[in-house]
Amino acid sequence: MDYNAAITGWGWYSPAQVLSNHDLEKLVDTNDAWIQSRTGIRERRIAGPNETTSTMGTIAARQALEEAELSARDLDLIICATTTPDHLIPATACLIQRNLGANHAAAFDLNTACSGFLYALATGTQFIQAGGARRILIVAGETLSRFMNWEDRSTCILFGDGAAAVVLEPTAQTAGVLSTVLGSRGDVEHMLSIEAGGSARPASAETLAEKAHCVRMKGNEIFKLAVRSMAQSAQEALAKAGLVTSDLRAVIPHQANHRILTATQDALGVSDQQMFVNIDRYGNTGASSIPIALGEFLQGNAIDVGDHLLFVAFGGGLTWGATVLRWADIPAVKMERWETMRKEKLALTG
Ligand code: UT7
């Protein structure tokens, strides 16, 4: 039997501490008017001293599991998309697995920067289609504030912290992930990087002095590539799904810069009503930006079975991707799950 991969639960977490543009005026030579007009950002959330990618990801994961009516013990895979893990070892996914008590789950991290959620969704979908896993938790989280150079006005105004999660499960319905397009260009990796702290440039007094553990970015070079790649991958994903933009209930893009979103919207020809934007309140939250936006979209908007969503992202690496999703009949997916779990239990007990 062929299965599709459907989202059955979702959740997101934003730290309580708000950093406004006016707060940033006290740190670097910038101003609220410049930031709002060049990026669309008014404020972003910053992790508290005891918060990390795994703690925020765990909160989001618990919400997603609750929404899916699934116990952590029933998960068989956890994928965490992050560029800002708690540690190099262990994987942040393992810390989330421990926090949740997901005792039967494999766990690994995946790093494709701001495209991370879409790469994780694609990976989870492949696991489901190949039969390698049935109940998958995808977490996307970033604590980018710990990797900012708070003296660099071209980067520190852009990013924020947060986490989000979805549960992905098999369904026999013609729904869930319909198509995915992914891409990368390692030849222009210098456009967005955290240079030090890896095997190429281990931490040293020199790397600390150079602030080489912080995000560096060639913002205006990335800008053009971002618009081109997001528009192209979105069009390809739509074509693969046999859909056109007017079929879309909503476009939920990676929130990098309001001007990038407007240019992508124009290139795709989607309406303001279709385009979901929340960058004003969160800034760029890296891998978590699409699933945070998805969570907010679902909170504020009714969605019907059969509605189509388009996710599209661009990030460091460079990487990009687009995914078209048809909203599944979630109660029916849960019925399919309970039937499968009943059979699994019977097989175990004989
Ligand atoms: O998540 C995916 C990866 N990241 C992105 O997609 C980011 C893409 N890039 C961007 O969002 C934009 O390029 C930025 C918001 C980073 C910068 O906007 P820009 O319109 O491309 O500005 P720019 O870098 O061309 O700089 C224009 C001017 C410069 O001054 P001069 O040389 O013209 O005198 C900058 O020094 O703006 C200056 N500037 C600022 N001024 C006030 C740069 N940052 C700031 C600032 N406040 N925060």
Short mmCIF file of N, CA and C and ligand atoms in Angstrom, two decimals, residues 29-31 34-35 38-39 114 153-154 157-159 192 217 219-220 222-223 226 254 256-257 259-260 284 314-316, ligand 1:
data_model
loop_
_atom_site.label_atom_id
_atom_site.label_comp_id
_atom_site.label_asym_id
_atom_site.label_seq_id
_atom_site.Cartn_x
_atom_site.Cartn_y
_atom_site.Cartn_z
N ASP A 29 24.04 51.45 15.70
CA ASP A 29 23.64 52.67 14.99
C ASP A 29 22.55 52.30 13.97
N THR A 30 21.32 52.26 14.46
CA THR A 30 20.19 51.93 13.58
C THR A 30 18.97 52.70 14.07
N ASN A 31 17.87 52.55 13.38
CA ASN A 31 16.64 53.19 13.88
C ASN A 31 15.41 52.39 13.40
N TRP A 34 14.33 52.68 9.69
CA TRP A 34 15.16 51.93 8.74
C TRP A 34 14.80 50.45 8.79
N ILE A 35 14.75 49.91 10.02
CA ILE A 35 14.50 48.46 10.14
C ILE A 35 13.12 48.11 9.56
N ARG A 38 13.19 48.55 5.64
CA ARG A 38 14.07 47.64 4.89
C ARG A 38 13.76 46.17 5.14
N THR A 39 13.10 45.86 6.28
CA THR A 39 12.90 44.43 6.61
C THR A 39 11.46 44.07 6.96
N CYS A 114 17.81 28.10 7.25
CA CYS A 114 16.39 28.53 7.23
C CYS A 114 15.50 27.61 6.41
N ARG A 153 25.18 45.79 12.89
CA ARG A 153 23.79 46.22 12.65
C ARG A 153 23.16 45.55 11.43
N SER A 154 24.03 44.98 10.56
CA SER A 154 23.45 44.38 9.35
C SER A 154 22.88 42.98 9.62
N ILE A 157 19.77 42.93 13.75
CA ILE A 157 18.39 43.43 13.71
C ILE A 157 17.42 42.42 13.10
N LEU A 158 17.99 41.39 12.44
CA LEU A 158 17.14 40.53 11.61
C LEU A 158 16.56 39.31 12.31
N PHE A 159 17.35 38.75 13.25
CA PHE A 159 17.03 37.39 13.69
C PHE A 159 16.33 37.34 15.04
N LEU A 192 26.35 33.43 3.79
CA LEU A 192 25.75 33.34 5.13
C LEU A 192 26.47 32.23 5.88
N MET A 217 26.89 37.72 7.18
CA MET A 217 25.99 37.63 6.03
C MET A 217 26.25 38.73 5.02
N GLY A 219 24.05 40.37 3.03
CA GLY A 219 22.60 40.49 2.93
C GLY A 219 22.09 40.79 1.54
N ASN A 220 22.68 41.81 0.88
CA ASN A 220 22.07 42.21 -0.41
C ASN A 220 22.37 41.22 -1.53
N ILE A 222 22.49 37.90 -0.98
CA ILE A 222 21.52 36.82 -0.70
C ILE A 222 20.14 37.20 -1.19
N PHE A 223 19.81 38.45 -1.02
CA PHE A 223 18.47 38.96 -1.33
C PHE A 223 18.00 38.52 -2.72
N ALA A 226 17.64 34.80 -3.09
CA ALA A 226 16.50 34.31 -2.31
C ALA A 226 15.22 34.43 -3.12
N HIS A 254 9.12 31.23 4.43
CA HIS A 254 10.14 31.58 5.42
C HIS A 254 10.18 33.10 5.54
N ALA A 256 12.04 35.95 6.03
CA ALA A 256 13.42 36.47 6.05
C ALA A 256 13.44 38.00 6.00
N ASN A 257 12.59 38.56 5.17
CA ASN A 257 12.57 40.00 4.97
C ASN A 257 11.27 40.31 4.22
N ARG A 259 10.50 42.55 2.21
CA ARG A 259 10.69 42.88 0.78
C ARG A 259 10.93 41.62 -0.05
N ILE A 260 11.62 40.62 0.54
CA ILE A 260 11.81 39.34 -0.16
C ILE A 260 10.45 38.68 -0.36
N ASN A 284 13.44 36.99 11.64
CA ASN A 284 13.81 35.74 10.97
C ASN A 284 14.19 34.71 12.04
N PHE A 314 14.31 29.69 1.98
CA PHE A 314 15.64 29.95 1.45
C PHE A 314 16.56 30.20 2.65
N GLY A 315 17.79 29.68 2.60
CA GLY A 315 18.67 29.91 3.75
C GLY A 315 20.13 29.63 3.48
N GLY A 316 20.91 29.69 4.55
CA GLY A 316 22.35 29.46 4.47
C GLY A 316 22.67 28.10 3.88
O1 UT7 B 1 17.11 33.69 6.10
C1 UT7 B 1 17.62 33.75 4.82
C2 UT7 B 1 18.92 34.46 4.73
N1 UT7 B 1 18.93 35.88 4.95
C3 UT7 B 1 18.28 36.77 4.20
O2 UT7 B 1 17.45 36.42 3.40
C4 UT7 B 1 18.63 38.24 4.33
C5 UT7 B 1 18.50 38.92 3.01
N2 UT7 B 1 18.93 40.29 3.02
C6 UT7 B 1 18.27 41.30 3.63
O3 UT7 B 1 17.28 41.09 4.30
C7 UT7 B 1 18.79 42.70 3.40
O4 UT7 B 1 19.85 42.67 2.50
C8 UT7 B 1 19.24 43.44 4.70
C9 UT7 B 1 18.02 43.79 5.54
C10 UT7 B 1 20.19 42.58 5.50
C11 UT7 B 1 19.95 44.75 4.35
O5 UT7 B 1 19.10 45.57 3.55
P1 UT7 B 1 19.66 46.22 2.19
O6 UT7 B 1 18.58 47.04 1.66
O7 UT7 B 1 20.16 45.08 1.33
O8 UT7 B 1 20.80 47.15 2.70
P2 UT7 B 1 22.35 47.15 2.31
O9 UT7 B 1 23.06 46.01 2.95
O10 UT7 B 1 22.49 47.33 0.84
O11 UT7 B 1 22.82 48.47 3.01
C12 UT7 B 1 22.28 49.76 2.65
C13 UT7 B 1 22.76 50.78 3.67
C14 UT7 B 1 24.25 50.72 3.95
O12 UT7 B 1 24.72 52.03 4.16
P3 UT7 B 1 25.51 52.80 2.97
O13 UT7 B 1 26.70 51.94 2.65
O14 UT7 B 1 24.53 52.89 1.85
O15 UT7 B 1 25.85 54.11 3.60
C15 UT7 B 1 24.30 49.97 5.27
O16 UT7 B 1 25.46 50.28 6.02
O17 UT7 B 1 22.09 50.55 4.91
C16 UT7 B 1 23.07 50.48 5.95
N3 UT7 B 1 22.57 49.61 6.99
C17 UT7 B 1 21.83 50.05 8.02
N4 UT7 B 1 21.38 51.27 8.37
C18 UT7 B 1 20.64 51.37 9.48
C19 UT7 B 1 22.75 48.26 7.11
N5 UT7 B 1 22.12 47.82 8.21
C20 UT7 B 1 21.55 48.90 8.80
C21 UT7 B 1 20.77 49.08 9.96
N6 UT7 B 1 20.34 50.33 10.28
N7 UT7 B 1 20.44 48.05 10.77
#
